[in-house]
PDB file of C-alpha atoms in Angstrom:
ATOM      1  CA  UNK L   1     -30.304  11.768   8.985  1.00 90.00           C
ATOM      2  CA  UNK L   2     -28.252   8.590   9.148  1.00 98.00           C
ATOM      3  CA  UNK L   3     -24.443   8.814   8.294  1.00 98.00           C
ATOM      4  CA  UNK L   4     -23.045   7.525   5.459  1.00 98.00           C
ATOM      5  CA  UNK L   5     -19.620   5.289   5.524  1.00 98.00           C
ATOM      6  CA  UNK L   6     -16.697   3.743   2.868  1.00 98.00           C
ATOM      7  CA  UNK L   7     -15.396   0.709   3.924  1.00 98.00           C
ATOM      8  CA  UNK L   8     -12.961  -0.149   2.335  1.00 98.00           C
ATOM      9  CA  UNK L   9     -10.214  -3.031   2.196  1.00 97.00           C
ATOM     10  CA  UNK L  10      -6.807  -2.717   0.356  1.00 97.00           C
ATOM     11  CA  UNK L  11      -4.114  -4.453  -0.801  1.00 97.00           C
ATOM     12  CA  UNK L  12      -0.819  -2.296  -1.544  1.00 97.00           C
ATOM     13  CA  UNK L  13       1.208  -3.045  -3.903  1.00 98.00           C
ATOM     14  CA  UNK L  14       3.741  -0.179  -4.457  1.00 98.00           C
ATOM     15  CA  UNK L  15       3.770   1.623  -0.891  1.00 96.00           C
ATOM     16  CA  UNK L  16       5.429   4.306  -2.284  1.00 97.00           C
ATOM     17  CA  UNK L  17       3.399   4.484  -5.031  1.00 97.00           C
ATOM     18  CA  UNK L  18       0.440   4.286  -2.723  1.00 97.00           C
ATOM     19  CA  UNK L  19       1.520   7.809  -0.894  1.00 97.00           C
ATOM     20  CA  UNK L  20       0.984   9.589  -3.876  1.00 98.00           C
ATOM     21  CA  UNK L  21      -2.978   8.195  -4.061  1.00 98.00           C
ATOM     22  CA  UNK L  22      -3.036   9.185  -0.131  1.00 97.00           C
ATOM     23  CA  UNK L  23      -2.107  12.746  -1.294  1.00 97.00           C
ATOM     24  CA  UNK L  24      -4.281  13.222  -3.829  1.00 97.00           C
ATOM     25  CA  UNK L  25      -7.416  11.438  -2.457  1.00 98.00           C
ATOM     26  CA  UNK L  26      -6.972  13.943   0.364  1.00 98.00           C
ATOM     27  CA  UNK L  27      -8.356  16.928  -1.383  1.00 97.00           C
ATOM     28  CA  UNK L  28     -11.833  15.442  -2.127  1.00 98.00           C
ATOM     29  CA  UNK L  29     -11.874  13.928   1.937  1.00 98.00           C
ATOM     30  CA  UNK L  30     -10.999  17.631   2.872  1.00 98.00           C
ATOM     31  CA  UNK L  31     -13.895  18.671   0.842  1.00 98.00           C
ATOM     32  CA  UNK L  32     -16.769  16.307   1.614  1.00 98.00           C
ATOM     33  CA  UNK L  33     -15.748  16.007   5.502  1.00 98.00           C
ATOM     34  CA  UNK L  34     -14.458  12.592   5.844  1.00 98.00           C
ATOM     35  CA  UNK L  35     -13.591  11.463   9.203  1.00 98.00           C
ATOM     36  CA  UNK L  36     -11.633   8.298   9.526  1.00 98.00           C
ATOM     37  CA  UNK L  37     -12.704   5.674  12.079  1.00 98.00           C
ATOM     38  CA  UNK L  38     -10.555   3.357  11.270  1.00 97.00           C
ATOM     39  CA  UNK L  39      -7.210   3.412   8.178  1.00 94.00           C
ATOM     40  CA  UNK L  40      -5.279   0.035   8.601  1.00 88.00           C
ATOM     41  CA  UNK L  41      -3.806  -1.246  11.957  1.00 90.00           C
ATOM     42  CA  UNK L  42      -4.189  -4.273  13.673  1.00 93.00           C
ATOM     43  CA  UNK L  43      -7.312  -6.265  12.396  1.00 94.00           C
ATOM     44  CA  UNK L  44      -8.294  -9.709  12.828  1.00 93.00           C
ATOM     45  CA  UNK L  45      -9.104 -11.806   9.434  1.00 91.00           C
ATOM     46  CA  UNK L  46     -12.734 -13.717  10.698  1.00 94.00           C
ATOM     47  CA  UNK L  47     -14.260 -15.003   7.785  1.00 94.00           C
ATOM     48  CA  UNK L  48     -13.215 -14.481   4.140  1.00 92.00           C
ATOM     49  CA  UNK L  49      -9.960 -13.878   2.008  1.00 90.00           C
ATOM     50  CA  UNK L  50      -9.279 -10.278   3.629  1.00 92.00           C
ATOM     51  CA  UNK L  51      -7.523  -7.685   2.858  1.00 96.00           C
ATOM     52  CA  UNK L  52      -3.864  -5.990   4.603  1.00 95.00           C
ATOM     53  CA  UNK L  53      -5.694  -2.549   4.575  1.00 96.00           C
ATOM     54  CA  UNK L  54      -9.037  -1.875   6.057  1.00 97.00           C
ATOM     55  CA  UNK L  55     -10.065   1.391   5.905  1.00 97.00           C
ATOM     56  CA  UNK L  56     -14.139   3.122   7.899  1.00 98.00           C
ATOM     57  CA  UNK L  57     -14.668   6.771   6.596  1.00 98.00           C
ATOM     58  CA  UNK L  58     -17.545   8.929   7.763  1.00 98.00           C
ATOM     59  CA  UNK L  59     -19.949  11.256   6.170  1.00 98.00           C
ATOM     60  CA  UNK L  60     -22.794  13.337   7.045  1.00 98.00           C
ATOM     61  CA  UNK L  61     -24.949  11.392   4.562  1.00 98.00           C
ATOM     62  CA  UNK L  62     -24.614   8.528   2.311  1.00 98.00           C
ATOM     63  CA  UNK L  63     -25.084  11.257  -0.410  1.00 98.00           C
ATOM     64  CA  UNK L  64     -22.526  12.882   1.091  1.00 98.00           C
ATOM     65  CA  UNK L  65     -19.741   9.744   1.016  1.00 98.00           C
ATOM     66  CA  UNK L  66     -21.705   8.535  -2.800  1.00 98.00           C
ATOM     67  CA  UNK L  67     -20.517  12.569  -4.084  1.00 98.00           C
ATOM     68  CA  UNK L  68     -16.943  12.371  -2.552  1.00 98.00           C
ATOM     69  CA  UNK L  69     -16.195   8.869  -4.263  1.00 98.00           C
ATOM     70  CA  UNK L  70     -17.999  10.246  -7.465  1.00 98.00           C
ATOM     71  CA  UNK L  71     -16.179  13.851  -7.032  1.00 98.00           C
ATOM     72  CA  UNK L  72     -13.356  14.638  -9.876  1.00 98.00           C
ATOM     73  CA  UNK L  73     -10.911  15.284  -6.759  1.00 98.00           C
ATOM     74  CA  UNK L  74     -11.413  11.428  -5.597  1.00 98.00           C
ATOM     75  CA  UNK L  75     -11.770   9.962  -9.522  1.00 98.00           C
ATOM     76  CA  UNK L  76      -8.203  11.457 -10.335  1.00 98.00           C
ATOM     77  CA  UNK L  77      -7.027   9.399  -6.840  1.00 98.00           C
ATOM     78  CA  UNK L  78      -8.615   6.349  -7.829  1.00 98.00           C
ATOM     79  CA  UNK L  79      -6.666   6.561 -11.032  1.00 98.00           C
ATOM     80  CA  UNK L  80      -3.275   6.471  -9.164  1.00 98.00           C
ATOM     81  CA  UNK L  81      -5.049   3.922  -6.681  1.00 97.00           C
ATOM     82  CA  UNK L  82      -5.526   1.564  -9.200  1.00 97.00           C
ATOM     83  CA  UNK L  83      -2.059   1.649 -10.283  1.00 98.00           C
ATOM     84  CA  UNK L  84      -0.594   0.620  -6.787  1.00 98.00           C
ATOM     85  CA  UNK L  85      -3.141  -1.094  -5.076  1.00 98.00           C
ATOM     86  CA  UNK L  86      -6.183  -3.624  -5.520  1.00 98.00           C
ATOM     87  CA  UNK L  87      -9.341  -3.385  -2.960  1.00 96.00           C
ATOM     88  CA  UNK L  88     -12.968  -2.748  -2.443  1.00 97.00           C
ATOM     89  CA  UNK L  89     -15.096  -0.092  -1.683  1.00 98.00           C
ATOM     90  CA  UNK L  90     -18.593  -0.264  -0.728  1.00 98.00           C
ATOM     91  CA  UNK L  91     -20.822   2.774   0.425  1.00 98.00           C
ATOM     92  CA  UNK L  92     -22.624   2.282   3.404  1.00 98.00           C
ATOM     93  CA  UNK L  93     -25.701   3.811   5.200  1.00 98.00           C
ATOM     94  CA  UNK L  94     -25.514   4.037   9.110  1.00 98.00           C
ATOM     95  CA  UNK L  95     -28.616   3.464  11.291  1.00 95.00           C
TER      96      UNK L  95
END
């Protein structure tokens, strides 16, 4: 079964702010598996506005990375997310 992956690109607005969403959105990556493949560091812009933050999880399924985002654990992170940061998310099936 192919893997399933967020990617995900962030701008933070309140870094402090943004530590609290990292806390929270923890419980529901604990929970579904996540393994991070890539969470910021050096990137090069190629095409397109871009983002500071760019962010690779992956799951064991694209079910699997579609039930974390839609999980209540991840739904109360986005709500602090949202406060501090602005970004994309897109779900991804591997090959």
């Amino acid at each position: 079964m192919p893997k399933g992956y967020w990617i995900a690109r962030v701008d933070v607005r309140d870094a402090e702010g943004y530590k609290d969403y990292v806390a929270a959105a923890k419980l529901a990556f604990d929970r579904f598996g996540a393994k991070f493949l890539a969470r910021g560091g050096e990137h090069e812009k190629a095409e397109g506005p871009g983002r500071a933050r760019n962010v690779i999880i992956e799951f064991e399924s694209l079910a699997a990375a579609h039930d974390c985002y839609h999980s209540p654990e991840y739904q109360r992170a986005v709500a602090i997310r949202q406060k501090v940061a602005d970004g994309e998310i897109v779900l991804v099936e591997g090959i």
